[in-house]
Amino acid sequence: MLDLEVVPERSLGNEQWEFALGMPLAQAISILQKHCRIIKNVQVLYSEQTPLSHDLILNLTQDGIKLLFDATNQRLKVIEVYDLSKVKLKYCGVHFNSQAIAPTIEQIDQSFGATHPGVYNAAEQLFHLNFRGLSFSFQLDSWNEAPKYEIPHGAMVKRMHIYTGNNLQETRAPVMPLACFLGNIFAECVDVLRDRAGPLGLKLRLLTAGCGPGVMADSKVRSLERNIYFGDSCQDVLGALGSPHKVFYKSEDKMKIHSPSPHKQVPSKCNDYFFNYFTLGVDILFDSTSHLVKKFVLHTNFPGHYNFNIYHRCDFKIPLVIKKEGADSQMEDCILTTYSKWDQIQELLGHPMEKPVVLHRSSSANNTNPFGSTFCFGLQRMIFEVMQNNHIASVTLYGAPRTASQARPESSSSSH
């Protein structure tokens, strides 16, 4: 049985690990994977058709704990203990719930010192006792005529919630706590820079936990902005973003068959390679011979996608240029985001030019992908991978075709 320390408005955990409010989903899953011998049964609950309308939930069924993540920013919003018989709980090192100690109203009073009376909810037949960042729900016997102002003696805690602020119904996931940075860099938002023809590069607003000289206590979150363009060198990218989490060499190019003359393409001796930045939700592809950026991939990390939980969600904005038919045939801009749905985009565009390429993913030849295929639509030097619920899974950005004589001028690389 787990033995956990409750910290109101902050966390639930022990000396080995801690679920902290504001923690990214990927870190919580990483804790669960690391301790899978102790925390055994975990369900991932989400809405398949409307993933942004409901919290994403990790349900630790064996331990009676639910972790509720904000569907948009994918950070931990509420920690709920819904079965107190499956877990031991303590506050300031002293147990208020264990096999020997029942979580009665008297026990909660003694451990937390209630400062105001509980609030009765007739629909749920529960009394709620609220503290800042912490609330207890007490079960009443339904046969008992419920007193409306006072929690009856001996009433037992049915559920406990840890959250930010004073109101569980209105709480939001806080910003990511310093303890969650772990030396990584995160993207607050990513803007796609473009001209009329197509994308030129990315403008990233980055968050990092900068430390004072040798003193961890001095560390605070720093925000910085970096621009990366097609044609930037490997060194440019390393200088702007630091080392990638992984370098991946392409073994084959499945899209080659869709190029005008695939049989004429000479197989290259070395392969193009990706820099994978998992905490940014971005991949950057370099050309194997010139070592210059030729492609960006932005990941939305929607549940129900084959790559779910490999990348953090990239919160991007992409300006689309829409030609309006008519006498003056003017251009109109609209912004596509991580949360846009493809059917809305198609309406604005007046439907795509060609049929999509269907993408089947599987981890090996005889494996099937339980999440089904996705559809790839090309538009303005971008490929949009669309899931069956109309949400965008990833966006691949291509640079303008350049000849060898069009090498990027040196002066411009030093200017950003």
Coordinates of C-alpha atoms in Angstrom, one line a residue:
M1 CA 0.0 0.0 0.0
L2 CA 1.3 3.5 -0.9
D3 CA 2.2 5.7 2.0
L4 CA 2.0 9.3 0.8
E5 CA 2.5 12.9 2.1
V6 CA -0.2 15.4 1.3
V7 CA 1.0 19.0 0.6
P8 CA -2.1 21.3 0.1
E9 CA -2.0 23.3 -3.2
R10 CA 1.2 21.5 -4.2
S11 CA 1.6 17.7 -4.3
L12 CA 1.1 14.1 -3.3
G13 CA 4.1 11.9 -3.0
N14 CA 6.8 10.2 -1.0
E15 CA 10.6 10.3 -0.7
Q16 CA 11.1 8.5 -4.1
W17 CA 8.6 10.5 -6.2
E18 CA 6.0 13.3 -6.2
F19 CA 3.0 14.2 -8.3
A20 CA 3.2 18.0 -8.3
L21 CA 0.4 20.3 -9.6
G22 CA 1.6 21.8 -12.9
M23 CA 3.7 18.7 -13.7
P24 CA 3.7 17.8 -17.4
L25 CA 1.8 14.7 -18.3
A26 CA 4.9 13.0 -19.7
Q27 CA 6.7 13.3 -16.4
A28 CA 3.8 11.8 -14.4
I29 CA 3.7 8.8 -16.9
S30 CA 7.5 8.5 -16.5
I31 CA 7.1 8.2 -12.7
L32 CA 4.4 5.5 -13.2
Q33 CA 6.6 3.6 -15.6
K34 CA 9.6 3.7 -13.3
H35 CA 7.6 2.4 -10.4
C36 CA 5.4 -0.1 -12.3
R37 CA 6.1 -2.9 -9.8
I38 CA 4.5 -0.9 -7.0
I39 CA 1.9 1.2 -8.9
K40 CA 0.4 -1.6 -11.1
N41 CA -2.9 -0.8 -12.8
V42 CA -3.1 2.5 -14.6
Q43 CA -5.9 3.6 -16.9
V44 CA -5.6 6.5 -19.4
L45 CA -9.0 8.1 -19.8
Y46 CA -9.7 10.7 -22.5
S47 CA -12.4 11.7 -25.0
E48 CA -11.6 10.1 -28.4
Q49 CA -13.9 12.4 -30.4
T50 CA -13.5 15.7 -28.4
P51 CA -10.2 15.4 -26.6
L52 CA -10.1 19.1 -25.6
S53 CA -13.5 19.0 -23.9
H54 CA -12.6 16.7 -20.9
D55 CA -9.6 16.5 -18.6
L56 CA -7.1 13.8 -19.5
I57 CA -7.1 11.4 -16.5
L58 CA -4.5 8.9 -15.2
N59 CA -6.5 6.5 -13.0
L60 CA -4.4 4.5 -10.5
T61 CA -7.1 1.9 -9.9
Q62 CA -5.2 -0.2 -7.4
D63 CA -4.3 2.8 -5.3
G64 CA -7.6 4.8 -5.5
I65 CA -5.9 7.9 -7.0
K66 CA -6.8 9.9 -10.1
L67 CA -4.5 12.5 -11.7
L68 CA -6.5 15.0 -13.7
F69 CA -4.6 16.9 -16.5
D70 CA -5.8 20.0 -18.3
A71 CA -6.8 18.9 -21.8
T72 CA -5.2 21.9 -23.4
N73 CA -1.8 22.5 -21.7
Q74 CA -1.4 18.8 -20.5
R75 CA -0.3 19.8 -17.0
L76 CA -1.5 18.3 -13.7
K77 CA -4.6 20.3 -12.5
V78 CA -6.2 18.2 -9.7
I79 CA -5.0 15.2 -7.6
E80 CA -8.0 13.2 -6.4
V81 CA -7.9 10.3 -3.9
Y82 CA -11.3 8.6 -4.4
D83 CA -10.7 5.5 -2.3
L84 CA -9.0 6.2 1.0
S85 CA -9.0 2.5 2.0
K86 CA -6.4 1.8 -0.7
V87 CA -3.7 4.3 0.4
K88 CA -2.1 5.7 3.6
L89 CA -2.0 9.5 3.9
K90 CA -0.1 11.8 6.1
Y91 CA 0.2 15.6 6.6
C92 CA 3.4 17.1 8.0
G93 CA 4.7 13.6 8.6
V94 CA 1.7 12.5 10.8
H95 CA -0.8 10.0 9.4
F96 CA -4.5 11.0 9.2
N97 CA -5.5 7.9 7.2
S98 CA -4.1 4.4 7.5
Q99 CA -5.3 0.9 8.5
A100 CA -5.1 2.0 12.2
I101 CA -6.5 5.6 11.7
A102 CA -9.9 6.1 10.2
P103 CA -10.3 9.5 8.3
T104 CA -13.2 10.7 10.4
I105 CA -14.2 14.4 10.7
E106 CA -12.6 14.4 14.2
Q107 CA -9.4 13.1 12.7
I108 CA -9.3 15.7 9.9
D109 CA -10.1 18.4 12.5
Q110 CA -7.2 17.3 14.6
S111 CA -4.7 17.0 11.7
F112 CA -5.7 20.1 9.7
G113 CA -7.7 22.3 12.2
A114 CA -10.9 23.2 10.4
T115 CA -11.5 27.0 10.4
H116 CA -15.0 27.0 9.0
P117 CA -17.9 24.6 8.7
G118 CA -18.5 22.2 5.8
V119 CA -20.7 22.9 2.9
Y120 CA -23.5 20.4 2.2
N121 CA -24.2 19.3 -1.4
A122 CA -27.7 17.8 -1.5
A123 CA -27.4 16.3 -5.0
E124 CA -24.3 14.3 -4.0
Q125 CA -25.3 13.8 -0.4
L126 CA -21.8 14.9 0.6
F127 CA -20.4 17.5 3.0
H128 CA -17.4 19.3 1.6
L129 CA -14.8 20.7 4.0
N130 CA -12.5 23.1 2.1
F131 CA -9.1 24.4 2.9
R132 CA -6.9 26.4 0.5
G133 CA -5.7 23.9 -2.1
L134 CA -7.3 21.0 -0.4
S135 CA -10.8 19.7 0.2
F136 CA -12.4 16.7 1.9
S137 CA -15.8 15.2 0.9
F138 CA -17.7 13.3 3.7
Q139 CA -20.1 10.6 3.0
L140 CA -23.4 10.7 4.9
D141 CA -25.6 7.7 5.4
S142 CA -28.6 8.2 3.1
W143 CA -31.0 7.0 5.8
N144 CA -29.7 9.7 8.1
E145 CA -31.6 13.0 7.9
A146 CA -28.7 15.2 6.8
P147 CA -28.0 18.2 9.0
K148 CA -27.3 21.1 6.7
Y149 CA -24.8 23.0 8.7
E150 CA -22.6 20.6 10.6
I151 CA -20.8 17.5 9.6
P152 CA -22.1 14.7 11.9
H153 CA -19.7 13.0 14.3
G154 CA -17.9 10.0 12.9
A155 CA -18.5 11.0 9.3
M156 CA -15.8 9.5 7.1
V157 CA -13.9 11.1 4.2
K158 CA -15.1 9.6 0.9
R159 CA -12.8 11.7 -1.4
M160 CA -9.9 14.2 -1.1
H161 CA -8.8 16.7 -3.7
I162 CA -5.5 18.7 -4.0
Y163 CA -5.7 21.7 -6.3
T164 CA -4.6 25.3 -6.7
G165 CA -6.5 28.2 -5.1
N166 CA -9.7 28.2 -3.1
N167 CA -12.3 26.7 -5.5
L168 CA -12.0 23.2 -6.9
Q169 CA -14.6 23.9 -9.6
E170 CA -12.7 26.9 -10.9
T171 CA -9.1 25.7 -10.4
R172 CA -6.6 25.7 -13.3
A173 CA -3.3 23.9 -13.8
P174 CA -0.6 26.1 -12.4
V175 CA 2.6 27.0 -14.3
M176 CA 5.2 24.2 -14.3
P177 CA 7.1 24.1 -11.0
L178 CA 10.8 24.5 -11.0
A179 CA 11.3 20.9 -9.8
C180 CA 9.9 19.7 -13.1
F181 CA 12.5 21.4 -15.4
L182 CA 15.2 18.8 -14.6
G183 CA 17.7 20.6 -16.8
N184 CA 15.3 20.6 -19.9
I185 CA 14.1 23.4 -22.0
F186 CA 10.4 23.8 -22.7
A187 CA 8.5 25.8 -25.4
E188 CA 5.8 28.2 -24.2
C189 CA 4.7 28.8 -27.8
V190 CA 6.1 28.3 -31.3
D191 CA 5.2 30.7 -34.2
V192 CA 5.8 29.7 -37.8
L193 CA 7.5 32.5 -39.7
R194 CA 6.5 32.7 -43.4
D195 CA 6.2 34.7 -46.5
R196 CA 3.5 34.4 -49.2
A197 CA 4.9 31.3 -50.7
G198 CA 5.4 29.2 -47.5
P199 CA 7.2 28.8 -44.2
L200 CA 10.6 30.3 -43.5
G201 CA 11.3 29.0 -40.0
L202 CA 10.3 29.0 -36.4
K203 CA 10.2 31.6 -33.6
L204 CA 10.3 29.7 -30.3
R205 CA 9.5 31.3 -26.9
L206 CA 11.5 29.0 -24.5
L207 CA 11.3 28.5 -20.8
T208 CA 14.3 27.3 -18.8
A209 CA 15.2 27.1 -15.1
G210 CA 18.2 29.4 -15.0
C211 CA 20.4 29.0 -11.9
G212 CA 22.3 31.6 -10.1
P213 CA 26.1 31.1 -9.8
G214 CA 26.4 27.7 -8.1
V215 CA 23.3 28.2 -5.9
M216 CA 20.3 26.0 -6.7
A217 CA 18.1 28.1 -4.4
D218 CA 18.6 31.1 -6.7
S219 CA 17.1 29.3 -9.7
K220 CA 14.1 30.8 -11.4
V221 CA 12.3 30.3 -14.6
R222 CA 13.8 32.3 -17.5
S223 CA 12.0 33.1 -20.8
L224 CA 14.0 33.5 -24.0
E225 CA 13.2 33.8 -27.7
R226 CA 15.0 32.0 -30.5
N227 CA 14.5 32.0 -34.2
I228 CA 15.5 29.1 -36.5
Y229 CA 15.3 29.1 -40.2
F230 CA 15.5 26.7 -43.1
G231 CA 19.1 26.6 -44.2
D232 CA 20.5 27.2 -40.7
S233 CA 23.5 25.0 -39.9
C234 CA 23.7 22.3 -37.3
Q235 CA 25.8 24.7 -35.2
D236 CA 23.2 27.4 -35.5
V237 CA 20.5 25.1 -34.1
L238 CA 22.7 23.7 -31.3
G239 CA 23.6 27.3 -30.3
A240 CA 19.9 28.3 -30.2
L241 CA 18.3 25.3 -28.6
G242 CA 21.2 23.3 -27.0
S243 CA 21.7 19.5 -27.6
P244 CA 18.7 17.5 -28.8
H245 CA 17.3 14.6 -26.7
K246 CA 18.1 12.2 -29.5
V247 CA 19.6 12.2 -33.0
F248 CA 17.7 9.9 -35.4
Y249 CA 19.1 8.9 -38.8
K250 CA 16.5 8.3 -41.5
S251 CA 16.7 4.7 -42.8
E252 CA 14.3 5.2 -45.8
D253 CA 12.1 7.8 -47.3
K254 CA 8.6 6.5 -47.7
M255 CA 7.4 9.7 -49.3
K256 CA 9.9 9.3 -52.2
I257 CA 7.4 7.5 -54.2
H258 CA 5.2 10.6 -54.3
S259 CA 8.0 12.7 -55.9
P260 CA 7.9 13.4 -59.6
S261 CA 10.6 10.9 -60.7
P262 CA 11.6 8.6 -57.8
H263 CA 13.5 6.2 -60.1
K264 CA 15.9 8.9 -61.1
Q265 CA 16.9 9.8 -57.5
V266 CA 20.4 8.5 -56.7
P267 CA 20.5 6.8 -53.3
S268 CA 22.7 8.9 -51.1
K269 CA 25.6 7.3 -49.3
C270 CA 24.7 8.8 -45.9
N271 CA 21.2 9.5 -44.5
D272 CA 19.5 12.7 -43.5
Y273 CA 19.1 13.0 -39.7
F274 CA 16.7 14.5 -37.2
F275 CA 17.3 16.4 -34.0
N276 CA 14.5 15.3 -31.7
Y277 CA 13.6 17.9 -29.1
F278 CA 10.9 15.9 -27.1
T279 CA 10.2 18.6 -24.5
L280 CA 9.7 21.2 -27.3
G281 CA 7.5 18.9 -29.3
V282 CA 9.7 19.7 -32.4
D283 CA 11.9 17.6 -34.7
I284 CA 14.4 19.3 -37.1
L285 CA 15.7 17.5 -40.2
F286 CA 19.2 18.2 -41.5
D287 CA 20.4 17.4 -45.0
S288 CA 23.1 14.6 -44.9
T289 CA 25.5 16.4 -47.2
S290 CA 25.1 20.2 -46.4
H291 CA 24.1 19.7 -42.7
L292 CA 21.5 22.5 -43.1
V293 CA 17.9 22.5 -41.8
K294 CA 15.5 21.3 -44.5
K295 CA 12.4 20.3 -42.6
F296 CA 10.6 21.0 -39.2
V297 CA 8.0 18.7 -37.7
L298 CA 5.7 20.0 -34.9
H299 CA 3.8 17.6 -32.7
T300 CA 0.4 18.1 -31.0
N301 CA 0.6 15.1 -28.7
F302 CA -3.2 14.2 -28.8
P303 CA -4.2 11.1 -27.0
G304 CA -5.2 8.4 -29.4
H305 CA -2.3 9.1 -31.8
Y306 CA 0.4 6.5 -32.4
N307 CA 3.2 8.9 -31.1
F308 CA 1.2 10.0 -27.9
N309 CA 3.5 10.7 -25.0
I310 CA 6.7 10.7 -26.9
Y311 CA 6.7 14.5 -27.4
H312 CA 5.4 17.3 -25.2
R313 CA 2.6 19.2 -26.9
C314 CA 4.0 22.0 -29.2
D315 CA 1.7 25.0 -28.9
F316 CA 2.1 26.4 -32.4
K317 CA 0.5 29.2 -34.5
I318 CA 0.7 29.0 -38.3
P319 CA -0.5 31.8 -40.5
L320 CA -2.3 30.5 -43.6
V321 CA -2.6 32.5 -46.7
I322 CA -6.1 32.2 -48.3
K323 CA -6.8 33.5 -51.8
K324 CA -10.3 34.9 -52.0
E325 CA -12.0 34.5 -55.3
G326 CA -13.5 37.6 -56.8
A327 CA -12.8 40.8 -58.8
D328 CA -10.0 42.0 -56.6
S329 CA -8.9 38.4 -55.5
Q330 CA -7.3 39.7 -52.3
M331 CA -5.3 37.5 -49.9
E332 CA -6.6 36.8 -46.4
D333 CA -4.7 35.5 -43.4
C334 CA -6.0 33.1 -40.9
I335 CA -4.2 31.5 -38.0
L336 CA -4.1 27.7 -37.6
T337 CA -3.2 26.4 -34.1
T338 CA -2.5 23.2 -32.3
Y339 CA -6.2 23.1 -31.4
S340 CA -7.6 23.8 -34.9
K341 CA -9.7 21.1 -36.5
W342 CA -9.1 20.2 -40.1
D343 CA -12.7 20.4 -41.3
Q344 CA -12.7 24.1 -40.2
I345 CA -9.5 24.7 -42.0
Q346 CA -10.8 23.0 -45.2
E347 CA -13.9 25.3 -45.1
L348 CA -11.7 28.4 -45.0
L349 CA -9.5 27.0 -47.8
G350 CA -12.3 25.8 -50.0
H351 CA -11.3 22.1 -49.6
P352 CA -7.9 20.5 -50.4
M353 CA -6.4 20.2 -53.9
E354 CA -5.7 16.5 -53.9
K355 CA -6.7 13.3 -52.0
P356 CA -4.8 12.8 -48.8
V357 CA -2.0 10.3 -48.4
V358 CA -3.1 7.6 -45.9
L359 CA -0.4 6.9 -43.2
H360 CA -0.4 3.5 -41.6
R361 CA 2.1 3.2 -38.7
S362 CA 3.1 0.0 -36.9
S363 CA 6.1 -0.8 -34.7
S364 CA 6.9 -4.0 -36.8
A365 CA 5.8 -5.7 -40.0
N366 CA 3.1 -7.9 -38.4
N367 CA 1.8 -5.4 -35.8
T368 CA -1.3 -3.4 -36.3
N369 CA -1.7 0.1 -35.0
P370 CA -4.6 0.1 -32.5
F371 CA -5.3 3.8 -33.1
G372 CA -6.0 3.5 -36.9
S373 CA -4.6 5.4 -39.8
T374 CA -4.1 9.2 -40.2
F375 CA -4.4 11.3 -43.3
C376 CA -1.8 13.7 -44.7
F377 CA -2.8 16.8 -46.7
G378 CA -0.3 19.0 -48.5
L379 CA -0.7 22.8 -48.5
Q380 CA 1.7 25.8 -49.0
R381 CA 4.8 23.7 -48.4
M382 CA 3.3 22.1 -45.3
I383 CA 2.0 18.6 -44.7
F384 CA -0.8 18.3 -42.1
E385 CA -1.2 14.9 -40.5
V386 CA -4.9 14.7 -39.5
M387 CA -6.4 12.2 -37.1
Q388 CA -9.8 10.5 -37.6
N389 CA -11.4 12.9 -35.1
N390 CA -10.3 15.9 -37.3
H391 CA -7.6 17.0 -34.9
I392 CA -4.1 17.7 -36.3
A393 CA -1.5 15.2 -35.1
S394 CA 1.6 16.8 -36.6
V395 CA 2.6 19.5 -39.1
T396 CA 5.7 19.1 -41.3
L397 CA 7.2 22.3 -42.8
Y398 CA 9.4 22.3 -45.9
G399 CA 11.8 25.0 -47.0
A400 CA 11.7 26.6 -50.5
P401 CA 13.6 24.4 -53.0
R402 CA 17.1 25.9 -53.2
T403 CA 19.9 25.2 -55.6
A404 CA 23.5 24.7 -54.5
S405 CA 24.4 28.3 -55.6
Q406 CA 21.7 29.6 -53.2
A407 CA 23.7 28.9 -50.0
R408 CA 22.5 31.0 -47.1
P409 CA 24.5 34.3 -46.9
E410 CA 26.9 34.3 -43.9
S411 CA 25.8 37.8 -42.8
S412 CA 22.2 36.7 -42.1
S413 CA 23.3 33.8 -39.9
S414 CA 25.1 36.1 -37.5
S415 CA 22.2 38.5 -37.3
H416 CA 19.9 36.3 -35.2

